XYZ file of C-alpha atoms in Angstrom:
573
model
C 12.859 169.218 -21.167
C 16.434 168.344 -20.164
C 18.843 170.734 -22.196
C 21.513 168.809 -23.893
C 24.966 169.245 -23.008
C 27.205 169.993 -26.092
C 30.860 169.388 -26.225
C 33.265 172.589 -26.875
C 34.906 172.866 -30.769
C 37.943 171.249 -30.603
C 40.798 173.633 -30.649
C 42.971 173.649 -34.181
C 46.510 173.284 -33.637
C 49.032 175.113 -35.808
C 52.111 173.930 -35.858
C 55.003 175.974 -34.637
C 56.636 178.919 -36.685
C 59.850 177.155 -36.393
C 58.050 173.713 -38.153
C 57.072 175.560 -40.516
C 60.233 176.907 -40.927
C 61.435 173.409 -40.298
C 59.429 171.976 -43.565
C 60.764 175.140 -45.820
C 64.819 173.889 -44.594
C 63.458 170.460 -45.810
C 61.378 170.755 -48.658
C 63.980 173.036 -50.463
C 66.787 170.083 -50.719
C 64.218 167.386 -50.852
C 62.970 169.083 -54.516
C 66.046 169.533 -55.722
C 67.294 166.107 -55.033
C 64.464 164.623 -56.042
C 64.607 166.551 -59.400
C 68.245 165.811 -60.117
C 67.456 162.103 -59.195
C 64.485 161.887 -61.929
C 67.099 163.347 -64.553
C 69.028 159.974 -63.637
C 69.108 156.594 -64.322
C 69.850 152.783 -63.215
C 73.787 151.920 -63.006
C 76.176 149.550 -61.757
C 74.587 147.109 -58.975
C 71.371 148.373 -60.286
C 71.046 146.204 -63.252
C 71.982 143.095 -61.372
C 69.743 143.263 -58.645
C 66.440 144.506 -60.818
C 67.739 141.762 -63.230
C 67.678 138.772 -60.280
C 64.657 140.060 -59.398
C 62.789 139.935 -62.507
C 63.587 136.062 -62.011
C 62.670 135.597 -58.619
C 59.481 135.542 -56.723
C 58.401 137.804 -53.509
C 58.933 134.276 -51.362
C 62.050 132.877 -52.797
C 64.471 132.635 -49.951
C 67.610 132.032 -51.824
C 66.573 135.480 -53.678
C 66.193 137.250 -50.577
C 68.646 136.219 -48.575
C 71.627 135.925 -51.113
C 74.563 137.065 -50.237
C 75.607 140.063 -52.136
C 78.932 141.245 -52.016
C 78.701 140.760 -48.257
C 75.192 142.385 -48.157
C 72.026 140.599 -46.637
C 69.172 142.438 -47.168
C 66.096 140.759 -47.881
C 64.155 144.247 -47.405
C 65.837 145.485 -50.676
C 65.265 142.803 -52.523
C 61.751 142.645 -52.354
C 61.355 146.295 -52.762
C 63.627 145.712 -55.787
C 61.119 142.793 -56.851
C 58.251 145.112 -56.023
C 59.168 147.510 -58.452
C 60.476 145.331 -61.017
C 57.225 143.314 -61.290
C 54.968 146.531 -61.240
C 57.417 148.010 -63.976
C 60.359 146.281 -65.617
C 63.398 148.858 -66.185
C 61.032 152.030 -65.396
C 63.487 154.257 -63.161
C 60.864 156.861 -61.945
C 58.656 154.010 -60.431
C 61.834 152.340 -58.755
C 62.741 155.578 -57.275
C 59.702 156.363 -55.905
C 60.005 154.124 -52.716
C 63.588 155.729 -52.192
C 62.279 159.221 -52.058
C 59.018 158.498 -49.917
C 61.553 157.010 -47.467
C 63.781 159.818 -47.551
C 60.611 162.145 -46.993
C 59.524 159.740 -44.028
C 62.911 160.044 -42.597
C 63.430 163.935 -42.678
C 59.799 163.842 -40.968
C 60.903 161.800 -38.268
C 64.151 163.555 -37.361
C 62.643 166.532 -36.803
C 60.033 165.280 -34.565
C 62.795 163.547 -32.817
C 64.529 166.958 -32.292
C 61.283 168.689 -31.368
C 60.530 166.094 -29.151
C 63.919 166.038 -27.205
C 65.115 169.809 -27.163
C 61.325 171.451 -27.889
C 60.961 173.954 -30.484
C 64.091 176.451 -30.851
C 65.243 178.479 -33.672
C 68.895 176.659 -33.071
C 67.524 173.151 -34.145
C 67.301 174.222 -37.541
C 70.767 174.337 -37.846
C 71.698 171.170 -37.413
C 68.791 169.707 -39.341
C 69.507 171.662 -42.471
C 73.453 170.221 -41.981
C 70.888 166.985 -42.308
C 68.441 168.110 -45.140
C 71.305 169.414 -46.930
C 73.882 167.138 -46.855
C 75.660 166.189 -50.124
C 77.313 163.374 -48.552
C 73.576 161.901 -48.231
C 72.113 163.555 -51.390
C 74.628 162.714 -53.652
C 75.495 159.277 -52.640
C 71.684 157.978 -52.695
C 71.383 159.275 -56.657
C 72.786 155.717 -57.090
C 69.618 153.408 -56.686
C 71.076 150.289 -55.222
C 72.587 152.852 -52.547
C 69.276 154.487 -52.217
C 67.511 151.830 -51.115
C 70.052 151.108 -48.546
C 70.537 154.386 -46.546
C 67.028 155.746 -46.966
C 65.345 152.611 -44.830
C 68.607 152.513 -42.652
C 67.681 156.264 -41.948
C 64.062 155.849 -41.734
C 64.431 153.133 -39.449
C 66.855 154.610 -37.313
C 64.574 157.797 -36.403
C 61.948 155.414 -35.750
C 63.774 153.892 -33.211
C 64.983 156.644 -31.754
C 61.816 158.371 -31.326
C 59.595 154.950 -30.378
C 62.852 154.374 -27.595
C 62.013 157.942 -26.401
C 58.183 157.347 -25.779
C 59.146 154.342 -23.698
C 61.721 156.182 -21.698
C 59.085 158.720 -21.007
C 56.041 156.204 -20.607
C 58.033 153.042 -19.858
C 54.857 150.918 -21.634
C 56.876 147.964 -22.670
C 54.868 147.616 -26.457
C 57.422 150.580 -27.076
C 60.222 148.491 -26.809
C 58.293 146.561 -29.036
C 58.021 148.601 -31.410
C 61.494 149.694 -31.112
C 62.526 146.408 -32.113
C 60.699 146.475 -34.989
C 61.771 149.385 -36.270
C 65.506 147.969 -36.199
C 64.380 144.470 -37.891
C 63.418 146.649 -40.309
C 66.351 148.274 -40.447
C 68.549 145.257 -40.711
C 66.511 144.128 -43.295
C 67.903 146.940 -45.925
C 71.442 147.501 -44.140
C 73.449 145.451 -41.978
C 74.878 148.908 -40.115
C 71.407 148.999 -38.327
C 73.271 146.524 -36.235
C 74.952 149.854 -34.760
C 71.076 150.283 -33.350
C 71.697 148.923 -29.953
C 74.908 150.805 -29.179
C 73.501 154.037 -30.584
C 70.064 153.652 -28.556
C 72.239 153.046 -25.513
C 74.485 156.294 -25.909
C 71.184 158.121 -26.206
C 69.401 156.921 -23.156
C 72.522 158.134 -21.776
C 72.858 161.508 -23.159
C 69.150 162.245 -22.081
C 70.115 161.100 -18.466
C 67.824 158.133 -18.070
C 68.239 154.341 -17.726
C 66.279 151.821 -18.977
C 65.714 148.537 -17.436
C 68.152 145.543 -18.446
C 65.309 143.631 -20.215
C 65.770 146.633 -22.732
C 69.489 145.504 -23.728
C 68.306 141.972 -23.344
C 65.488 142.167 -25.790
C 68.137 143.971 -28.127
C 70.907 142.098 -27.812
C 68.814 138.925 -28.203
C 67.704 140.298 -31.861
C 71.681 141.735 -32.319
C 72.739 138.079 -31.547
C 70.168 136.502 -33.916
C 70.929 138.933 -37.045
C 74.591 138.408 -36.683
C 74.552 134.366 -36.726
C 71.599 134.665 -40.054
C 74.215 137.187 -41.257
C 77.422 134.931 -40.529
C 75.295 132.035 -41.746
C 74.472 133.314 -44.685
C 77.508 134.964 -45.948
C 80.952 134.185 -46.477
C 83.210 137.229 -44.573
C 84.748 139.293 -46.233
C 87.199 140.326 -43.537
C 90.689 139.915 -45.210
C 93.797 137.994 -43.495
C 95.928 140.866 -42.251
C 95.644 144.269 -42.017
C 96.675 146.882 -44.882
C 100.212 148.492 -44.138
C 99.859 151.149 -41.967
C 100.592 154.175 -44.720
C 97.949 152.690 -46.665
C 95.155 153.089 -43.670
C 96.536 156.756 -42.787
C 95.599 157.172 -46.261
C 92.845 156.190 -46.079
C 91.395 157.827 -43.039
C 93.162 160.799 -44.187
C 90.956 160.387 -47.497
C 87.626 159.293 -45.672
C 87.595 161.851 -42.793
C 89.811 165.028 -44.210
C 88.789 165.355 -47.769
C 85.277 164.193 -47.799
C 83.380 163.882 -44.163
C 84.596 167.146 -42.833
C 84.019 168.711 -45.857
C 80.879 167.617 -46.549
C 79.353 168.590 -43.085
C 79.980 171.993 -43.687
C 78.709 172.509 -46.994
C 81.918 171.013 -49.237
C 83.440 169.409 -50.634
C 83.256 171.639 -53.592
C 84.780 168.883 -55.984
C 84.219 167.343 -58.927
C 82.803 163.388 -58.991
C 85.057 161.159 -59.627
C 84.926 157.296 -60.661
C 81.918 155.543 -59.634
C 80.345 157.308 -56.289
C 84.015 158.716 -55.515
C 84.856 162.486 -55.271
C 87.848 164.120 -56.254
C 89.660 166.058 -53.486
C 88.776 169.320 -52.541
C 91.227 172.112 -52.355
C 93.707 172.031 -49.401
C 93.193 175.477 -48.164
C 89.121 174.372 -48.248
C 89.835 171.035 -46.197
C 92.199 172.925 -43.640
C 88.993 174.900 -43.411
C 86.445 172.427 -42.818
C 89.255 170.721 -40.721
C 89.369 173.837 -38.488
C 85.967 174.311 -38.348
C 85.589 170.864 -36.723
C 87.776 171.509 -34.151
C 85.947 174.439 -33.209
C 82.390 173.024 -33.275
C 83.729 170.033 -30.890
C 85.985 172.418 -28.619
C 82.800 174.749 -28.114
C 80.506 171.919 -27.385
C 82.320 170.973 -24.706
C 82.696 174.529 -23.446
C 78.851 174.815 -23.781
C 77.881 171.777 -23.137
C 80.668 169.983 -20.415
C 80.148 166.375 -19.878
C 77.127 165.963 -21.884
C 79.171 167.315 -25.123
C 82.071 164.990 -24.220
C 79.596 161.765 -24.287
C 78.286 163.265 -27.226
C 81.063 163.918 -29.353
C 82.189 160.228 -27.692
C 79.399 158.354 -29.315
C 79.755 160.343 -32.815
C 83.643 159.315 -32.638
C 83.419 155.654 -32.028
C 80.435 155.519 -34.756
C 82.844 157.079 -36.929
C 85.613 154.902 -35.939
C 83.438 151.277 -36.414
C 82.099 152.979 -40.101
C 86.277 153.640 -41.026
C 87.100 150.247 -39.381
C 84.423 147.941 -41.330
C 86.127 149.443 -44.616
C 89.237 148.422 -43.477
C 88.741 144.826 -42.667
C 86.935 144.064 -45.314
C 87.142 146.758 -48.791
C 90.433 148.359 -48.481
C 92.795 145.612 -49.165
C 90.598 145.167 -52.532
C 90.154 148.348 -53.529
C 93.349 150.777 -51.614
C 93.194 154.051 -50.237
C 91.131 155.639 -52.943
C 87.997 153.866 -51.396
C 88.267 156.594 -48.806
C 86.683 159.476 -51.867
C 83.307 157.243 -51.933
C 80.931 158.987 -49.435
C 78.768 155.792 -49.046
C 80.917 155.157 -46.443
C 80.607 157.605 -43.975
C 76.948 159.240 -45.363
C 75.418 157.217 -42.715
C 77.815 159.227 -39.787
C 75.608 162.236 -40.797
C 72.948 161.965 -39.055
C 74.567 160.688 -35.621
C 76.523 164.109 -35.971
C 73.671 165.584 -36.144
C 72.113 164.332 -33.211
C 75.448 164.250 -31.463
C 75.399 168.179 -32.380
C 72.251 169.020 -31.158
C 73.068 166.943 -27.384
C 76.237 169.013 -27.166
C 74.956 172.396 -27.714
C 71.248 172.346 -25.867
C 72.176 174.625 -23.758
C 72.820 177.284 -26.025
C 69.619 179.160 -27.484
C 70.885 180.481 -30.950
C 68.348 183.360 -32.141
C 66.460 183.777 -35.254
C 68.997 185.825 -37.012
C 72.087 183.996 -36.437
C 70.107 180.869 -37.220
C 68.887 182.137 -40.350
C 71.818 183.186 -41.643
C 73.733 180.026 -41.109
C 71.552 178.108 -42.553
C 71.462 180.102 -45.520
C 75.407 179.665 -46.033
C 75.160 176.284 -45.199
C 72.163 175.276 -47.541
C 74.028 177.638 -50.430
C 77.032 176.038 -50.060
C 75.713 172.488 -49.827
C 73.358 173.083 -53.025
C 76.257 174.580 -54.853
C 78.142 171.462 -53.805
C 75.002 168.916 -54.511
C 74.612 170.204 -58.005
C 78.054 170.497 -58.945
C 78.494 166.553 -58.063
C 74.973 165.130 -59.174
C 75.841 164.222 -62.827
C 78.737 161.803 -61.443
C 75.587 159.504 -60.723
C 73.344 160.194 -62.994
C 74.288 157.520 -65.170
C 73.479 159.081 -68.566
C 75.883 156.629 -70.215
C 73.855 153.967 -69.376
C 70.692 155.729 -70.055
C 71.378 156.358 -73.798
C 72.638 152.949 -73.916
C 69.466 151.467 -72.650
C 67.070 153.554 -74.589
C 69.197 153.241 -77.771
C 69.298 149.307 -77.945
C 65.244 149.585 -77.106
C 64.553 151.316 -79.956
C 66.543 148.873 -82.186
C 64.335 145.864 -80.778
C 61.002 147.727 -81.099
C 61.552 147.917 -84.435
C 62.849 144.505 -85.092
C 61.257 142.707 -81.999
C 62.484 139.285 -83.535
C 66.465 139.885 -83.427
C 68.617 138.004 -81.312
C 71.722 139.310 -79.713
C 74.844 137.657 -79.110
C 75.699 138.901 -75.090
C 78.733 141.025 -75.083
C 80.290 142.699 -71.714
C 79.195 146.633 -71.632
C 81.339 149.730 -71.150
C 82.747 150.381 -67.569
C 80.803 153.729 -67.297
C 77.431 151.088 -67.137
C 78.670 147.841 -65.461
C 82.118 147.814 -64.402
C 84.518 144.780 -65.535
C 84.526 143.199 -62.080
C 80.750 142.474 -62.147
C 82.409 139.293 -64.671
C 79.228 137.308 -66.412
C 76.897 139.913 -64.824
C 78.309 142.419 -66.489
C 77.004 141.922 -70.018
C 73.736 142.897 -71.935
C 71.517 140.329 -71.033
C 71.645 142.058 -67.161
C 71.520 145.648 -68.297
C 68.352 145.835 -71.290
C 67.166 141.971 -70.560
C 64.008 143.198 -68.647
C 63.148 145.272 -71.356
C 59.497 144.778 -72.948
C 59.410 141.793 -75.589
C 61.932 140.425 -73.365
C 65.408 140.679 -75.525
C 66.751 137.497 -77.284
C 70.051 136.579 -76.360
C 72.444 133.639 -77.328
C 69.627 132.092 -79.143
C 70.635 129.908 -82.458
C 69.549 132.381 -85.467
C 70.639 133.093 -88.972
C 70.982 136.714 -88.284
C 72.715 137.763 -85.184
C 73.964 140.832 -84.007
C 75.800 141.602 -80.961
C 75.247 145.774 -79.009
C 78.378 148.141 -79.194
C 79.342 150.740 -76.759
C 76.511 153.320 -77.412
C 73.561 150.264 -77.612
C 73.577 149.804 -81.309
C 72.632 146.400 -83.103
C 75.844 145.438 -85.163
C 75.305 142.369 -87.463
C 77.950 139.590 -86.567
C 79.163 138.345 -89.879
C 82.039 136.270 -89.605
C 84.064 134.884 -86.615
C 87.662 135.505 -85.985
C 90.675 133.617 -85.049
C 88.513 130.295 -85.568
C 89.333 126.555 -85.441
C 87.206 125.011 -88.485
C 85.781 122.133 -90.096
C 87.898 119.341 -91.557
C 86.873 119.470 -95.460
C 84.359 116.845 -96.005
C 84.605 113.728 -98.147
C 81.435 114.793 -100.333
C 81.926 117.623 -103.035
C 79.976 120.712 -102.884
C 78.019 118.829 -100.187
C 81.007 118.843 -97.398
C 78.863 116.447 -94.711
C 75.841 115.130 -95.852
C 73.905 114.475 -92.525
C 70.750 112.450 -92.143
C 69.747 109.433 -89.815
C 72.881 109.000 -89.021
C 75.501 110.950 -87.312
C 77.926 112.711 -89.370
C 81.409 113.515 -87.494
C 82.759 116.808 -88.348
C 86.593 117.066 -86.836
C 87.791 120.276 -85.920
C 91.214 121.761 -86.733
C 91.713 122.266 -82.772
C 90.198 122.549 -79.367
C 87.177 125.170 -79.321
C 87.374 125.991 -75.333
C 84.787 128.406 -73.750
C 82.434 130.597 -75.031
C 82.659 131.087 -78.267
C 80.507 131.560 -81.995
C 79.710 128.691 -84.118
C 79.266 129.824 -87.584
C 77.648 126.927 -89.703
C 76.627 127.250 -93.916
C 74.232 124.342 -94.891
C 71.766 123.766 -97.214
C 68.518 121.416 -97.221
C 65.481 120.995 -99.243
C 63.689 119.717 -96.573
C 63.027 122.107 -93.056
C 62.530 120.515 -89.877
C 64.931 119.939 -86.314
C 68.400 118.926 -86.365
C 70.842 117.426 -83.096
C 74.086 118.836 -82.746
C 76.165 117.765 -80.337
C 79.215 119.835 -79.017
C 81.549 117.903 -76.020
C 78.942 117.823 -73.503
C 76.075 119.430 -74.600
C 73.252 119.081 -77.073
C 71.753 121.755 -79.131
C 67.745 120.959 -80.653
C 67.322 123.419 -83.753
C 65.370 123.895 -86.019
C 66.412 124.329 -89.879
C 64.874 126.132 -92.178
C 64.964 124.870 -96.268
C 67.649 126.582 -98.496
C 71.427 127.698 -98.167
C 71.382 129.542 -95.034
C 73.794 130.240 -92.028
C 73.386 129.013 -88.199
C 74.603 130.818 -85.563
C 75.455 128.870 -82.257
C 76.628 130.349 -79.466
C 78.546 128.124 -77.293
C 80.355 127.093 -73.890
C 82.125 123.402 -74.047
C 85.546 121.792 -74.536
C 85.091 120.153 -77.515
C 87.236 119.615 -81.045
C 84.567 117.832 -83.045
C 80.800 118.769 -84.168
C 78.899 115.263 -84.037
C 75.466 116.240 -85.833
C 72.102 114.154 -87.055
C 68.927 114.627 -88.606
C 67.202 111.477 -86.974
C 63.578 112.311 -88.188
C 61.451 112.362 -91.474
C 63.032 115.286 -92.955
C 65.439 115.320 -96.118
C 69.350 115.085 -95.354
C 71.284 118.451 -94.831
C 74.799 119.296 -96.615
C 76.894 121.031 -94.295
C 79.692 122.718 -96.217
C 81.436 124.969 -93.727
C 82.030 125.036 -89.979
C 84.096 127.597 -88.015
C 84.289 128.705 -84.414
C 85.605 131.478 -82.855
C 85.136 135.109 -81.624
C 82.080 137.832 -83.297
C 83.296 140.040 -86.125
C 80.966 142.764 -86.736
């Protein structure tokens, strides 16, 4: 009998004490943001792009690939058609994906850090500036945003780390999959253009080369996203620079008062309009200012020429992120753009990673690293939570779930769509900003602009208001028939207007009729199909034409109509 040779047990492997550790730095902001982001709502950009998507398929190109404010991003859009089509409107379900992503990403820059410097009590640091960072945390309570830095992120550790097996293996499906990982990336966030150039810098800080069919293969896929990016959008680079005081300004804003700052725990502000923070304290920014200076004057004392590429590659990141804005946002918006940490949130991570290059040398114990993470993380909460309800949209929120109850218990009323306060769709979203964008996806869905008898138009807080007159009208001539005004059957009945009725505005028509059926009105251009219903009632039209007549017909089997008043003009409530 031949005994039977039996393979050993394999051997469990615990991770690390400092990965554990590790998880506990991540875990602790990751709940709390993820908390304070369920408290929240939809906003802004949010309502536009969950509203085109609730019209658009998965495979409708010029849904994908629209260009958005200079944004190309297929990636988000179907995500943003994803969620739309498994839930309409539900903001838990949307910001699922956004949170997953941000837990993928927090996963893979740790391995990344693990994998480069091995495991050392000193990485935490710099990941917790990471984990912690209100720049990040704060900025991505604003969905649209969300969905734009988490993948960017995600994809960029990917990268980093798949780049890193192929410099150690040099198996050339890693530079595959490298690639992949920034198509992905480009296909939530242009910036993951900044791939190649970042991917470079690294190879270089770990002291290897890669072969030139590396930078080939990426610069092929570079070149090909920039001419489907230039192809697709028109630029939004502006003719002329802004004066130079207004770009100091501006940097001074963007790097002084709310980068720095926010590295180290800050800015211990307020919010301020839209994803904007209000300026910290001077004595606090000369702080964080100083504190910079050290950190980058002690890497290179630590670290020599390896901190100086480092801190080389974080600067002219830092200086393309600043310079984009300027081209293209700060002529529009001025200086203040420079408060808005969507900006520069994406810097964090390369300061991070630029951190951790410049100080490998140095082996920071337990204690010290404990206790630095502790202020940060304290500090950064305190800052996190201070700023948080600035996005949390409760405005729109109430205004959503106020104007839902009003159609769930009269599913049958029609709205007339109105623009919405600034604090849920700011006025330079134009015809997007209205109503129809913000609750239209709502169950039933919403009626809006639809001819009715009763119709009633949302106020500020998301209440129904009956519309029962129009002001500042131009109106009917009388009629020649008394008590009957127009009598309109077969044939057409011309009503002449006292003026010119031009753009959108709210026809507001008494008739009467024994006999219910359709009726043809016909306003400049266009041509309205209604149907009447027997009695004295009122028809409201909502219309868009030049026009200063109301031709109208009945040219079916149905008893004539008397039309006895017609005005046109603006909702009174």
């Amino acid at each position: 009998m031949t005994a039977t040779a039996t393979r050993p047990a394999p051997t469990l492997v615990l991770p690390k004490t400092v990965s554990i550790a590790a998880a506990v730095v991540a875990a602790i902001p990751f709940l709390i943001h993820a908390i304070a982001t369920f408290s929240g709502y939809f906003g802004q950009d949010d309502f536009v792009i969950l509203y085109r998507a609730g019209s658009s398929g998965p495979f409708d190109a010029d849904y994908l690939f629209q260009d958005y404010s200079g944004h190309i991003a297929p990636g988000m859009f179907l995500l943003a058609w994803f969620v739309t089509a498994l839930a309409p409107l539900n903001y838990p379900i949307a910001v699922i994906p956004a949170l997953l992503m941000q837990a993928g990403a927090l996963i893979l820059l740790w391995r990344l850090l693990v994998r480069v410097f091995k495991h050392r009590w000193g990485l935490l640091l710099p990941y917790a500036l990471y984990a912690f960072s209100p720049l990040i945390l704060f900025s991505t309570m604003w969905w649209a945003y969300s969905v734009q830095l988490f993948p960017l992120l995600l994809t960029m550790f990917g990268a980093f780390n798949t780049h890193l097996t192929y410099l150690r293996t040099r198996e050339p499906k890693h530079i595959v999959t490298t690639l992949l990982w920034t198509a992905a990336g480009m296909a939530f966030y242009e910036k993951a253009a900044l791939f190649l150039p970042l991917l470079l810098g690294f190879t270089l800080l770990l002291g290897e080369r890669a072969p030139w069919r590396v930078w080939l293969a990426h610069g092929a896929l570079l070149a090909g996203f920039v001419a489907l990016y230039a192809g697709l959008t028109v630029s939004r680079i502006k003719e002329g620079l802004p004066r130079v005081e207004v770009i100091l300004e501006f940097l001074r804003r963007s790097v002084f008062d709310v980068f720095l700052p926010g590295l180290f725990g800050g800015p211990w502000a307020d919010p301020a309009t839209g994803a904007a923070i209000s300026t910290p304290a001077l004595g606090l920014r000369i702080a964080a200012a100083a504190i910079a200076v050290a950190v980058i004057v002690g890497g290179i004392v630590v670290g020599g020429r390896k901190a100086v590429l480092a801190w080389s590659l974080l600067g002219a990141y830092v200086v393309v992120d600043l310079a984009l804005v300027i081209i293209t946002r700060l002529p529009e918006i001025g200086p203040l753009i420079g408060n808005d940490p969507r900006y520069t949130a994406d810097a964090v991570p390369i300061t991070v990673l630029c951190g951790a290059f410049a100080y490998s040398s140095l082996r920071l114990k337990r204690p010290a690293a404990g206790l630095l993470i502790v202020v940060l993380g304290a500090s950064a909460t305190f800052s996190y939570l201070w700023l948080a309800p600035g996005l949390q949209f409760e405005k729109a929120k109430q205004y959503v779930a106020t104007a839902q109850a009003a159609l769930k218990g009269n599913p049958s009323m029609v709205l007339y769509d109105t623009p919405v306060p600034d604090q849920i769709m700011s006025n330079w979203f134009f015809e997007d900003g209205k109503a129809s964008r913000v609750i239209g996806l709502l169950p039933g869905p919403p009626k809006f602009d639809q001819p009715a008898e009763n119709l009633y138009l949302l106020d500020e807080t998301g209440t129904p208001q009956k519309i029962t007159n129009v002001r500042d009208p131009v109106v009917g001539r009388p009629g020649p028939y008394e008590k009957c005004g127009y009598a309109v059957g077969y044939d057409t009945a011309t009503i002449p207007l006292s003026g010119w009725s031009n753009g959108r505005r709210l026809l507001r028509m008494e008739y009467y009729t024994s006999g219910k059926g359709p009726v043809t009105i016909r306003l400049g251009k266009t041509t309205y199909e209604i149907q009447l219903t027997d009695g004295l009632h009122v028809l409201y039209l909502v219309v868009d034409d030049s026009f200063n007549r109301v031709d109208i017909n009945r040219a079916t089997q149905v008893d004539p109509m008397c039309v006895v008043d017609v005005r046109i003009g603006l909702p009174v409530t």
